[in-house]
Structure formats: structure tokens, C-alpha cells
Amino acid sequence: MLAEIGLISTLFAFIAALYAIVASVYGERFAHSRALVTSGRNAVYLNFVLMTVSVISLQIALMTQQYQISYVWSVSSPSMPDFFRFTALWGSQAGSILFWSFLMSAFTAGATFLNWKSQRRLMPYAIAYMMAVVAFFVGVTLFIENPFDRWWILPTGDVVASAFIPVGAVAPSAAQLAETANGLNPLLRHFGMAIHPPMLYLGFVGFVIPFAFAMAALASGDLSTNWIKVSRRWALVAWVFLSLGLILGGRWAYDVLGWGGYWGWDPVENAAFLPWLIGTAYLHSVMIQEKRGMLKTWNMFLVIGTFSAVIFATFATRSGLVDSVHSFARSEIGFPMFAFWFLLTIVSVWLILWRSSRGELKDDHQLKSLFSREALFVLNNFVFIALFVAIFWGSFGAPIISELFMNTNITLGADYFLQVTPPLFILLFILMGVAPVSAWGAASLARMGRAMLIPLALAAASVGLFVVGGVTEIGALFGYGIVLLAGWVAIVETVRGILARQRVHQENLLTSLLALITRNPRRYGGYLIHLGITVIGLGVIGSTLFQQETQQTLAVGETLNIGIYELRYDGFLANQIAEDGRVMDIAELTLFRDGVEVAHLRPRRDFFPEATDMNSMTIAGAHSTVENDFYVILVNWEQISASSATFKVYINPLINLIWWGGLILIVGTMLAGYPRETMPIRVREKLRAVPQGA
Amino acid sequence: MTDLSWGKSAESAAAQKSRSGERIKFLIGGALLLGAVAFLIVSGTMNGARYFITVNDLLASPEEYIGQSVRISGAVDGTTIVYDSSNLIIDFTIADIPEDTTNLALTLHEAVNDPTAARISVHIENQVMPDLLQHEAQAILTGELRADGTFHATELLLKCPSRYEESIPEQVQETGV
């Protein structure tokens, strides 16, 4: 029953999306029929309702264990806890594409609802673009990766998965299906993995809105900053979700994959990082267009580039384009995805070139001073794009080109990325320090220098703290200094704002800070985001340059020493059975710092008796402080008696700053995107007074 | 709109002149930056590039690759895995798999069970036994071929084809549905 409901609602959602495209474009451009365009809008809402029904059907099927549905059968099993039953919705390909389509449909409905009245010219085209993307993904769900397929036994005895009942087929018995059900891949049963995909999808999907409005601007000819105003907040929301998705992915790798790291420069990780790079460049350069009317064509390219990178990342993840730990095995959706990506990019670029050749994307100003804020923003864009090119080349460019044209296969490993990206990241941090104190239009170097004095002094003082803490490498101190400077500039500029207010108003510091933020949430939200990136930067430098590791076999009661730490093996708990059926072998350890007991650690190995392929998983034990993570992996143990066991130990300095920086990012983005009426009431009322259709 | 056109008309001829001077500065600066980034990428590529070859390729012309860092991919034969956990050394054998396959799981299975498939012994040091290192997994290794014919790997990526993929329905059949 659920499978039928899901299938039928998905089919109608597909039809509604197609109708919305045709009705909007035909109604606006050719028939000039308001009624037709309005019916297109209604189809958007209908699409959202139907997609909601589809997703809920699959979700209920998962929660109520309808194992005849092959998707449910392949990602869940009777012993799984409800939480993972819920997250199994995006545990495998078919479900995650349905979920992705649903999110995109929801974003489309939201953007349509909010802008329908204010953006009459843009809306029909924006709807067409958004619905085209939705239709593609819903189409993939329907025709290629259907999560509502069910198992059937044919009269010949073969078992097939099919959406419809094959002639003469019968359903397998529920008991046997339940018994053989796969269960979610053990590696994915982690809190980070449960929410990493939806975060990443929200980030990916969110960029469809800026993209669609940019395309609508090109198609409709309304090339004012309207499309930017409409989509800025969506871009911010998408950006923060994408950032969190990346950070959570790192956290998952760190907790689950057991190699003491969080970023392996794996092609698929890189693929998800690529849209982040262009998206971040876009969020900066769009400010230049708003303030100075410059870089109009460039911004169009960036917004298209971001979405194009999103589709490319999805394609790369799911097509097995390059060898990677993440790649879904080569699947049938590879070619359609590629064709869609190609078509979308070509059409978008053609639209830009067309408008541009008609002179409609001409800039209002030109760059004047090398140290004006717009020049620094252009430089910032340049560095982001350079990073994009370098990472794209290393992950996809070199392997694909060598295979196509050189009849060989060349890959670039982590050492390529570690050589190429640090100088670019350093340049970005320098810009992050300098740009906030520069001025629009032209800037005087002397004034910038004065504004940098205090942050420079503070950065130098904090680097001094690192020296006292025992860091002596010049390169590392330089890195810390650059990163800290960016953070201090953000703080000092905020304090400067508060002091300026204090001179004029009689109010306490907190009131000043709040007033400052409410008056210009974008600026101060932006500074907070910079601070978050600074914190992440410190974590990356510390954990990359100063990781320590050792390994040792210990008998019960023995200890190993690493730095100022001492680790004692206390004993072993074998065959502990957890709620979800996993069997855990746990080593018990006590950690001492300078001879003082600080923590009990329990690294373990989990065994999943029901899983068919990957059936064991190593879970590290960690003691986390601001200073570092003491991270222990249970490598092996003497079977039966467990009188001795082998451990691998990592000390990862400052690594926790990466996760905390992520939290700062969220708060900063919430501030920067905080809704604020920018138009004076007088103007708004005037606008409202304009008769409809004017 | 009005303020923008006003801003334009207010620009004097002198400003125009100084702008062309600025323009040259921007062009030079841009060219330098582009050059620097290009240099970075090219030198990184020279250092980081590795041939990604099959076991067959490697064994067909070992002299070409000995001592050079390459990447190879093969099917893990689970029966050969030897793990020295106190020294963190892993040894195992991989069998050749073709570059292009449509069904990776099947290819891996066939490669491991094909006695005529080319095989190479792999040696890895300082490596905790990965959970994914198991029979018929795909191993992607970075390392070099030594003169004794073993492959000393420094990096190990593992892929189990059905990890993210729906399993084959035969599993329903096998239990006698």
C-alpha cells in the first residue's frame, strides 16, 4: 500500500513539475496569460505536497519495516534502533535521491511563496528553472532508481525488484524477507553520518535558488540587483549547511575511519568542497555588485559555477567517475546525470554570453585602486577560483585528461594537495585580515596601516603565547600568525564599532554590541564567520603539523608513554552485546597526564553478525580538551584471554577547534542572514500603492 | 539609478587617464598572480603525479616502474592476508582486475577465483588493519615495486562494492524463498 502511494504521488509530482515549467514559460512569454502563470505556481505547491507524501510513505515503510520494498530491505533490518531506521531514508542511493528531490521541491515552494508578489518578472522563469531541476531528480527516482520497487517471485522462481507486479508473480513471505534484510551499513551508523548527508544535501539544494533567480534575470531581462536581493539569504543558508556538511563529514571520518585524520583529499570529499569554494567567492563578490554595480557578468558565472559544481559533485559521487572510497559503484544514473550537468551548464553560459553581448551586463564602475575593497574582493575571488582550479585539476582534471588523451592514467595524491593549497589558503587568510579595514572606491594605504596596528600587535602577542607553549617551528608560527591576524581584525573592528557608539550614546557595552549588530547584521555576522574560519584554521594547522603517533602492545597493567601522557591497559570486556545487535570487544584504559589520572578510555571493535559485507568496525576512544585530542585505537588483542592488546595512539593538537569553529559559523551566518527591512517604510508603501501589472 | 549615472558623468578626463595607468598595474599584477598559481599547480603536478596502472601493466614491464611511486588497483585475496599486529605490518596478495568494469563486485569475485589472473604480493608497514580489508574487496594502493617483486605500499584505499549499493536479490533466493 505504501509503495503504491509513494509511487503514484511521485509520478504526479513529476507531472506537476513538468506542467509548472510549461505553464510558467508559455504563459509569461507567449500567451501573456496571468492565469496560466498562476497555475504554474500552483503546480509548484502541488509538487511540494506530492513529494512530501512520497517521502513520508517511504519513511513510514522504513519505520514499520515493510521489507517487501527492496529499498527498505537493503538499508534496514529488524534489530536496528528506530533512530537509524529514520536516517536510513538517505542511507542508500534510491532513498537519498528521493530525499534530495523532496528538499529541492521544498526550497522551490518556499522561494516561490516568499517572492511571488514582489518579483513578478522573475518568478515565472525562476519557477521554470527550479522545477526543471526538480523534474530531473524526480525523473531519476521514477525511472532509474526507484525506492518503491518491491520484491516479487516470478513463476520461474526468480526474484526480481519491480515497481509493478509482474504477471503471475507473488510476494515473498514477510518472515523470510525480515530475516534476510541487510541492515544499514555499519560504517554509516554514526551520529555524524546520520546528519552529514542531509546537511550536505541542504547545502547543495539551497544553491538552486540563487542559480534559478540568476537564470531568471537573464531570461527575463530584469538585470537589476533584484535577483541578488531575493537569493542572497538562500545562498547564505545553503552555504552554512554546506559548510556544516563538510565539517560533519570530517568528524565522521575522524571518529569512524580510525586513521586519526578528518580530511583525506579524496576525490569525492574534494567534489563536495568545490561548490563551497565558488559559493564562498560568490557571497563575497556579490557585495561588490550591490554596493558598486560591478562584476555583473562575473557574478553570473559564479552563481552558475556554484550550482554546476553542485550537480557535478552529485554526479561524481554517484557515478564512480574516479576511484574513491566514497564512490557508489558505477550505477545507471551516471550518464543521465552527466548529460543533465552538461546541458545545464551550456544553457546557462550561453544565456550569460547572449545578454553580455547585448551590453546588458555592463558594469557601473571600474576598479580604481589596488587597495580598494573591491580590488581586494576581486583578489579574494581570484584565490578562491585558483583553489577551485587546483583542487578540480588534482581530483578530476589530471586523471580524466590523462585517460582521454594520453592513453594512461595519472592520479595526484595527497602530497599534491598539501603542496598546492597551503600557499593559497595563506593568501586567503591574509586577505581576510586586510579586506575588512579597506574602503570602497579608493583606499589610502596609510589609513589601512593604522587600522592594522592593533590587530597586528594582538596577533604577535598571541603567537608569543604559542612560543611559550612550546611551538618553535617558524613555518607553523607564521601560519598561526596569519590566521590569528584575520581573527583579531574581526574582533578589533567590532570593538571599534562599539567604542564609536559609546562616544555618541549613553549605553552599556552589551546594548552597544546588540545595536551594532542590528544596524548592520551582514557586516558583524560576516566578522563572526571570519572568526569561525580563524578558529577552524588554528585547528587545521595544529592537528596537521603537530600530530604525534605511536603504537605498542601492552599486557594488562602495563603502560605506554607519549609526551606528557601515560596510558595504562586495565582489562578487556569481550562480547558485550548492544541494543542494535552489535557485539562489542572493549579495551579498558586509564589515561594519566603528568602522573595525574584524567580519563578512562574505551576503544573498541564492533562486530555486526547480520551485516553481509562490511561487518566489523573500529571505534576509537578519545579524551578531548581544548589543547588536544588523545585518540586511541584498539588494533588487536590476544584472543580468548585478552591478556595483552595492541593500541595505536594519536595526539591531535587543537583539533577540537575545527568543530567549535563550525558552531561559530552557524551563529555568524544566522546573524548575517537575519531578516531586516532594508527599505524605509515610506518607500515600501509607495511600492504597494503601485497598481498591479504596472 | 540616477545616482549611478551622475557618478559616471562626474568622472573627469584626468581620472580617465590615471585609470589607464591603473589598468596596466592590474594587468601586470593579474599576470603575476596567474603565473604564480600556474607554477604552483604545475610543480605540484610534477611532484604528485603517479601512474595509475593495473597489476598486469606493472608485471608486464616491471623494469619501467621499479623504484617509482605508482598506484595500482586489484582484488584482495582474503586467504592470503597476514597481519602482524604488534608491528603493524600487513601482507596480502591482490589479483589483476581490468580497468573498466560494469559490475565491480562480479569482477572482483572472478579475479580472485581465476587461477590465471596476474597476482602481486603487497607489503604495508605501520598500518592498522582496516575494517574494509577483506576477501574480494578492491584495494587501491600507492607505493613502489621492489626488485624482489613485492609491492611496498604507503597508502591503501579499500572499496567494498556493495557497501553503498543495494545487494543482489539472490540473497533472498538463497534462503529458499
Coordinates of C-alpha atoms in Angstrom, one line a residue, chain A residues 68-483:
Chain A
Q68 CA 8.9 -6.2 0.6
I69 CA 10.0 -2.8 -0.5
S70 CA 13.5 -3.6 -1.8
Y71 CA 14.9 -0.3 -0.5
V72 CA 13.7 -0.9 3.0
W73 CA 15.1 -4.4 2.8
S74 CA 18.5 -3.2 1.7
V75 CA 19.0 -0.5 4.3
S76 CA 17.3 -1.7 7.4
S77 CA 16.8 -4.9 9.5
P78 CA 14.6 -5.9 12.4
S79 CA 17.3 -5.3 15.0
M80 CA 18.1 -1.7 14.1
P81 CA 17.2 1.1 16.5
D82 CA 14.5 3.5 15.3
F83 CA 16.9 6.4 15.0
F84 CA 18.8 4.6 12.3
R85 CA 15.6 3.4 10.7
F86 CA 14.7 7.0 10.3
T87 CA 18.0 8.1 8.9
A88 CA 18.1 5.1 6.5
L89 CA 15.9 7.3 4.3
W90 CA 19.2 8.6 2.9
G91 CA 21.2 5.5 3.7
S92 CA 21.5 4.4 0.1
Q93 CA 21.2 5.8 -3.4
A94 CA 17.5 5.5 -4.3
G95 CA 16.3 6.9 -1.0
S96 CA 18.8 9.7 -1.0
I97 CA 17.7 10.9 -4.4
L98 CA 14.1 10.9 -3.4
F99 CA 15.0 12.8 -0.2
W100 CA 17.1 15.2 -2.3
S101 CA 14.2 15.8 -4.7
F102 CA 11.9 16.4 -1.8
L103 CA 14.3 19.0 -0.3
M104 CA 14.6 20.8 -3.6
S105 CA 10.9 20.8 -4.0
A106 CA 10.5 22.3 -0.5
F107 CA 13.1 25.0 -1.3
T108 CA 11.3 25.8 -4.5
A109 CA 7.9 26.1 -2.8
G110 CA 9.4 28.3 -0.1
A111 CA 11.2 30.6 -2.6
T112 CA 8.0 30.8 -4.7
F113 CA 5.8 31.6 -1.7
L114 CA 8.1 34.4 -0.4
N115 CA 8.8 36.1 -3.7
W116 CA 5.7 35.6 -5.8
K117 CA 4.3 39.1 -5.1
S118 CA 7.5 41.1 -5.1
Q119 CA 9.2 39.5 -8.1
R120 CA 6.6 39.3 -10.8
R121 CA 9.0 39.4 -13.7
L122 CA 11.5 36.9 -12.3
M123 CA 9.1 34.4 -10.9
P124 CA 7.9 32.5 -14.0
Y125 CA 11.4 31.9 -15.2
A126 CA 12.7 31.1 -11.7
I127 CA 9.9 28.6 -11.3
A128 CA 10.8 27.0 -14.7
Y129 CA 14.4 26.6 -13.7
M130 CA 13.8 25.3 -10.2
M131 CA 11.2 22.9 -11.5
A132 CA 13.4 21.7 -14.3
V133 CA 16.0 20.6 -11.7
V134 CA 13.3 19.0 -9.5
A135 CA 11.8 17.2 -12.5
F136 CA 15.2 15.8 -13.4
F137 CA 15.7 14.3 -10.0
V138 CA 12.2 13.1 -9.6
G139 CA 12.5 11.5 -13.1
V140 CA 15.7 9.7 -11.9
T141 CA 13.7 8.4 -8.9
L142 CA 10.8 7.3 -11.1
F143 CA 12.6 5.7 -14.0
I144 CA 16.1 4.7 -12.8
E145 CA 16.5 4.5 -9.1
N146 CA 13.0 3.7 -7.7
P147 CA 12.9 3.4 -3.9
F148 CA 9.4 2.0 -4.2
D149 CA 10.4 -1.2 -6.1
R150 CA 9.2 -4.4 -4.3
W151 CA 10.5 -7.9 -4.3
W152 CA 8.5 -10.4 -6.4
I153 CA 8.9 -14.1 -7.0
L154 CA 8.3 -14.9 -10.7
P155 CA 6.6 -18.1 -11.7
T156 CA 10.1 -19.3 -12.8
G157 CA 11.3 -19.0 -9.3
D158 CA 13.5 -15.9 -9.9
V159 CA 13.3 -13.0 -7.5
V160 CA 13.1 -9.5 -9.1
A161 CA 12.6 -6.0 -7.8
S162 CA 9.9 -4.2 -9.7
A163 CA 7.5 -1.3 -9.1
F164 CA 4.6 -3.2 -10.7
I165 CA 3.5 -6.7 -10.1
P166 CA 5.0 -8.9 -12.9
V167 CA 2.5 -11.3 -14.4
G168 CA 1.9 -14.3 -12.2
A169 CA 4.3 -13.1 -9.6
V170 CA 3.8 -13.5 -5.8
A171 CA 5.3 -11.6 -2.9
P172 CA 8.0 -13.3 -0.9
S173 CA 6.9 -14.1 2.7
A174 CA 7.3 -11.3 5.2
A175 CA 9.2 -13.5 7.7
Q176 CA 11.9 -14.5 5.2
L177 CA 12.3 -11.0 4.0
A178 CA 12.8 -9.8 7.5
E179 CA 15.3 -12.5 8.3
T180 CA 17.4 -11.7 5.2
A181 CA 17.2 -7.9 5.4
N182 CA 20.6 -6.3 5.1
G183 CA 20.6 -3.6 7.7
L184 CA 22.3 -0.2 7.3
N185 CA 26.0 -0.4 6.6
P186 CA 27.7 -0.4 10.0
L187 CA 30.0 2.5 9.0
L188 CA 27.0 4.7 8.5
R189 CA 25.6 4.0 12.0
H190 CA 27.1 7.1 13.4
F191 CA 25.6 10.3 14.5
G192 CA 27.8 12.4 12.2
M193 CA 26.9 10.2 9.3
A194 CA 23.2 10.3 10.2
I195 CA 23.1 14.1 9.7
H196 CA 26.1 14.7 7.4
P197 CA 24.1 13.8 4.2
P198 CA 21.1 15.9 4.9
M199 CA 23.3 18.9 5.8
L200 CA 25.3 18.4 2.6
Y201 CA 22.0 18.0 0.6
L202 CA 20.5 21.1 2.1
G203 CA 23.7 22.9 1.1
F204 CA 23.7 21.6 -2.4
V205 CA 20.0 22.0 -2.9
G206 CA 19.9 25.5 -1.5
F207 CA 22.1 26.8 -4.3
V208 CA 19.4 26.0 -6.8
I209 CA 17.6 29.2 -5.7
P210 CA 20.3 31.7 -6.4
F211 CA 21.0 29.8 -9.6
A212 CA 17.4 29.8 -10.7
F213 CA 16.9 33.5 -10.0
A214 CA 20.1 34.4 -11.8
M215 CA 18.9 32.5 -14.8
A216 CA 15.5 34.1 -14.5
A217 CA 17.2 37.5 -14.5
L218 CA 19.0 36.6 -17.7
A219 CA 15.9 35.1 -19.3
S220 CA 13.5 37.9 -18.3
G221 CA 15.9 40.8 -18.9
D222 CA 15.4 42.2 -15.3
L223 CA 19.1 42.5 -14.7
S224 CA 18.9 44.8 -11.7
T225 CA 20.1 43.6 -8.4
N226 CA 16.6 42.1 -7.7
W227 CA 17.8 38.5 -8.3
I228 CA 20.6 39.1 -5.8
K229 CA 18.4 40.5 -3.2
V230 CA 16.0 37.6 -3.5
S231 CA 18.6 34.9 -3.4
R232 CA 21.2 36.3 -1.0
R233 CA 19.7 34.7 2.1
W234 CA 19.1 31.4 0.3
A235 CA 22.7 31.4 -0.7
L236 CA 23.8 32.1 2.9
V237 CA 21.6 29.3 4.2
A238 CA 22.9 26.9 1.6
W239 CA 26.4 28.0 2.4
V240 CA 26.2 27.3 6.1
F241 CA 24.6 23.9 5.5
L242 CA 27.3 23.0 3.0
S243 CA 30.0 24.1 5.5
L244 CA 28.4 22.0 8.2
G245 CA 28.0 19.1 5.9
L246 CA 31.7 19.2 5.2
I247 CA 32.7 19.6 8.8
L248 CA 30.4 16.8 9.9
G249 CA 31.8 14.6 7.1
G250 CA 35.2 15.3 8.6
R251 CA 34.0 14.5 12.0
W252 CA 32.6 11.2 10.9
A253 CA 35.8 10.2 9.2
Y254 CA 37.7 11.1 12.3
D255 CA 35.5 9.1 14.6
V256 CA 34.8 6.1 12.3
L257 CA 37.6 5.5 9.8
G258 CA 40.2 5.3 12.5
W259 CA 43.3 6.9 10.9
G260 CA 43.4 9.9 13.2
G261 CA 42.6 12.4 10.4
Y262 CA 39.5 14.1 9.1
W263 CA 40.3 15.1 5.5
G264 CA 42.0 12.8 3.1
W265 CA 41.9 14.8 -0.1
D266 CA 39.7 12.0 -1.5
P267 CA 38.1 13.0 -4.9
V268 CA 34.6 12.8 -3.5
E269 CA 35.4 14.9 -0.5
N270 CA 37.0 17.4 -2.9
A271 CA 34.0 17.3 -5.1
A272 CA 31.8 18.5 -2.2
F273 CA 34.4 21.2 -1.3
L274 CA 34.4 22.6 -4.9
P275 CA 30.9 24.2 -4.7
W276 CA 31.8 25.6 -1.3
L277 CA 34.8 27.4 -2.8
I278 CA 32.9 29.0 -5.7
G279 CA 29.9 29.7 -3.4
T280 CA 32.1 31.5 -0.9
A281 CA 33.6 33.5 -3.7
Y282 CA 30.1 34.4 -4.9
L283 CA 29.0 35.5 -1.4
H284 CA 31.9 38.0 -1.3
S285 CA 31.8 39.3 -4.9
V286 CA 28.0 39.8 -4.8
M287 CA 28.6 42.5 -2.3
I288 CA 30.6 44.5 -4.9
Q289 CA 27.6 44.3 -7.3
E290 CA 25.2 45.5 -4.6
K291 CA 27.5 48.4 -3.5
R292 CA 29.2 49.4 -6.6
G293 CA 27.3 47.8 -9.5
M294 CA 30.4 46.0 -10.7
L295 CA 31.3 42.4 -11.7
K296 CA 27.8 41.7 -13.0
T297 CA 28.9 39.1 -15.6
W298 CA 31.4 37.6 -13.2
N299 CA 28.7 37.1 -10.5
M300 CA 26.5 35.3 -13.0
F301 CA 29.4 33.0 -13.8
L302 CA 30.0 32.4 -10.1
V303 CA 26.4 31.5 -9.3
I304 CA 26.2 29.2 -12.3
G305 CA 29.6 27.8 -11.4
T306 CA 28.4 27.0 -7.9
F307 CA 25.3 25.2 -9.0
S308 CA 27.1 23.5 -11.8
A309 CA 29.7 22.3 -9.3
V310 CA 26.9 21.0 -7.1
I311 CA 25.5 18.9 -9.9
F312 CA 29.0 17.8 -10.8
A313 CA 29.7 16.8 -7.2
T314 CA 26.5 14.7 -7.1
F315 CA 27.4 13.1 -10.4
A316 CA 31.0 12.4 -9.3
T317 CA 29.8 10.8 -6.1
R318 CA 27.3 8.6 -7.7
S319 CA 28.9 7.6 -11.0
G320 CA 32.2 6.1 -10.0
L321 CA 33.9 8.7 -12.2
V322 CA 37.1 8.4 -10.2
D323 CA 38.2 5.8 -7.8
S324 CA 37.4 6.8 -4.3
V325 CA 36.4 5.3 -1.0
H326 CA 33.1 7.1 -1.3
S327 CA 32.1 6.3 -4.9
F328 CA 28.9 4.5 -5.2
A329 CA 29.6 1.6 -7.5
R330 CA 29.1 2.5 -11.1
S331 CA 25.5 3.0 -11.5
E332 CA 22.9 3.6 -14.2
I333 CA 22.5 7.2 -13.2
G334 CA 25.9 8.2 -14.4
F335 CA 25.1 9.1 -17.9
P336 CA 21.8 10.9 -17.3
M337 CA 23.4 12.9 -14.5
F338 CA 26.3 13.9 -16.8
A339 CA 24.0 14.9 -19.6
F340 CA 22.0 17.0 -17.3
W341 CA 25.0 18.7 -15.8
F342 CA 26.4 19.4 -19.3
L343 CA 23.1 20.8 -20.7
L344 CA 22.5 22.9 -17.6
T345 CA 26.0 24.5 -17.8
I346 CA 25.9 25.0 -21.6
V347 CA 22.5 26.7 -21.5
S348 CA 23.4 28.9 -18.6
V349 CA 26.7 30.1 -20.1
W350 CA 25.0 30.7 -23.4
L351 CA 22.4 32.9 -21.7
I352 CA 25.1 35.0 -20.0
L353 CA 27.1 35.4 -23.2
W354 CA 23.9 36.4 -25.0
R355 CA 22.9 39.1 -22.5
S356 CA 26.5 40.2 -22.2
S357 CA 26.9 40.6 -26.0
R358 CA 23.9 42.9 -25.9
G359 CA 25.7 45.1 -23.4
E360 CA 23.2 44.5 -20.7
L361 CA 25.7 43.3 -18.1
K362 CA 27.9 46.4 -18.3
D363 CA 29.5 47.5 -15.0
D364 CA 28.7 50.9 -13.5
H365 CA 32.2 51.4 -12.2
Q366 CA 35.7 50.2 -12.9
L367 CA 38.4 49.2 -10.5
K368 CA 40.5 52.2 -9.5
S369 CA 42.8 51.5 -6.6
L370 CA 44.8 48.3 -6.0
F371 CA 43.9 48.5 -2.3
S372 CA 40.2 49.5 -2.5
R373 CA 37.9 47.0 -1.0
E374 CA 36.6 46.0 -4.4
A375 CA 40.1 45.2 -5.7
L376 CA 40.7 43.1 -2.6
F377 CA 37.5 41.3 -3.2
V378 CA 38.5 40.6 -6.7
L379 CA 41.7 39.2 -5.4
N380 CA 39.7 37.1 -2.9
N381 CA 37.7 35.8 -5.8
F382 CA 40.8 35.0 -7.7
V383 CA 42.3 33.0 -4.9
F384 CA 39.0 31.0 -4.4
I385 CA 38.9 30.3 -8.1
A386 CA 42.6 29.3 -8.1
L387 CA 41.9 26.9 -5.2
F388 CA 38.9 25.6 -7.2
V389 CA 41.0 25.0 -10.3
A390 CA 43.9 23.4 -8.3
I391 CA 41.6 21.0 -6.5
F392 CA 39.5 20.2 -9.5
W393 CA 42.6 19.6 -11.6
G394 CA 44.1 17.3 -8.9
S395 CA 40.9 15.3 -8.3
F396 CA 39.4 15.1 -11.7
G397 CA 41.3 17.1 -14.4
A398 CA 44.5 15.2 -14.4
P399 CA 43.0 11.7 -14.1
I400 CA 40.4 12.3 -16.8
I401 CA 42.6 14.1 -19.3
S402 CA 45.4 11.6 -19.0
E403 CA 43.0 8.8 -19.6
L404 CA 41.3 10.5 -22.5
F405 CA 44.3 11.9 -24.3
M406 CA 47.4 10.3 -23.1
N407 CA 46.2 6.7 -23.0
T408 CA 47.5 6.3 -19.5
N409 CA 46.0 7.1 -16.1
I410 CA 47.7 9.6 -13.9
T411 CA 46.4 10.4 -10.4
L412 CA 47.5 13.0 -7.9
G413 CA 47.8 12.0 -4.3
A414 CA 47.5 13.9 -1.1
D415 CA 51.0 15.3 -1.5
Y416 CA 49.9 17.3 -4.5
F417 CA 47.2 19.0 -2.5
L418 CA 49.4 19.6 0.5
Q419 CA 51.9 21.3 -1.7
V420 CA 49.5 23.4 -3.8
T421 CA 46.7 24.5 -1.5
P422 CA 48.6 25.9 1.6
P423 CA 50.0 29.0 -0.2
L424 CA 46.6 29.8 -1.5
F425 CA 44.9 29.3 1.9
I426 CA 47.6 31.6 3.4
L427 CA 46.8 34.2 0.9
L428 CA 43.1 33.9 1.7
F429 CA 43.8 34.4 5.4
I430 CA 45.9 37.5 4.6
L431 CA 43.1 38.9 2.6
M432 CA 40.7 38.1 5.4
G433 CA 42.8 40.2 7.6
V434 CA 43.3 43.2 5.3
A435 CA 40.0 43.5 3.4
P436 CA 37.8 44.4 6.3
V437 CA 39.8 47.5 7.0
S438 CA 39.9 48.7 3.4
A439 CA 37.4 51.1 2.0
W440 CA 35.1 51.1 -1.0
G441 CA 36.2 53.1 -4.0
A442 CA 39.7 54.0 -3.1
A443 CA 41.8 53.4 0.0
S444 CA 44.8 55.1 1.5
L445 CA 47.5 52.7 2.5
A446 CA 48.4 54.8 5.5
R447 CA 44.8 54.6 6.9
M448 CA 44.8 50.8 6.3
G449 CA 48.2 50.5 8.0
R450 CA 46.9 52.4 11.1
A451 CA 43.8 50.2 11.3
M452 CA 46.0 47.1 11.2
L453 CA 48.3 48.2 14.0
I454 CA 46.3 46.9 16.9
P455 CA 45.3 43.6 15.3
L456 CA 49.0 43.1 14.3
A457 CA 50.1 43.7 17.8
L458 CA 47.5 41.3 19.2
A459 CA 48.4 38.6 16.6
A460 CA 52.1 39.0 17.5
A461 CA 51.2 38.6 21.2
S462 CA 49.1 35.5 20.6
V463 CA 51.9 34.0 18.5
G464 CA 54.1 34.7 21.6
L465 CA 51.7 32.5 23.6
F466 CA 52.3 29.7 21.1
V467 CA 56.1 30.1 21.5
V468 CA 55.7 29.9 25.3
G469 CA 53.5 26.8 24.7
G470 CA 56.5 25.2 23.0
V471 CA 55.9 25.7 19.3
T472 CA 59.3 26.6 17.8
E473 CA 58.8 25.9 14.0
I474 CA 59.0 29.2 12.1
G475 CA 56.6 28.0 9.4
A476 CA 54.0 27.0 12.0
L477 CA 54.3 30.3 13.9
F478 CA 53.9 32.2 10.6
G479 CA 50.8 30.1 9.8
Y480 CA 49.3 30.7 13.3
G481 CA 50.1 34.4 13.0
I482 CA 48.4 34.9 9.6
V483 CA 45.3 33.0 10.8

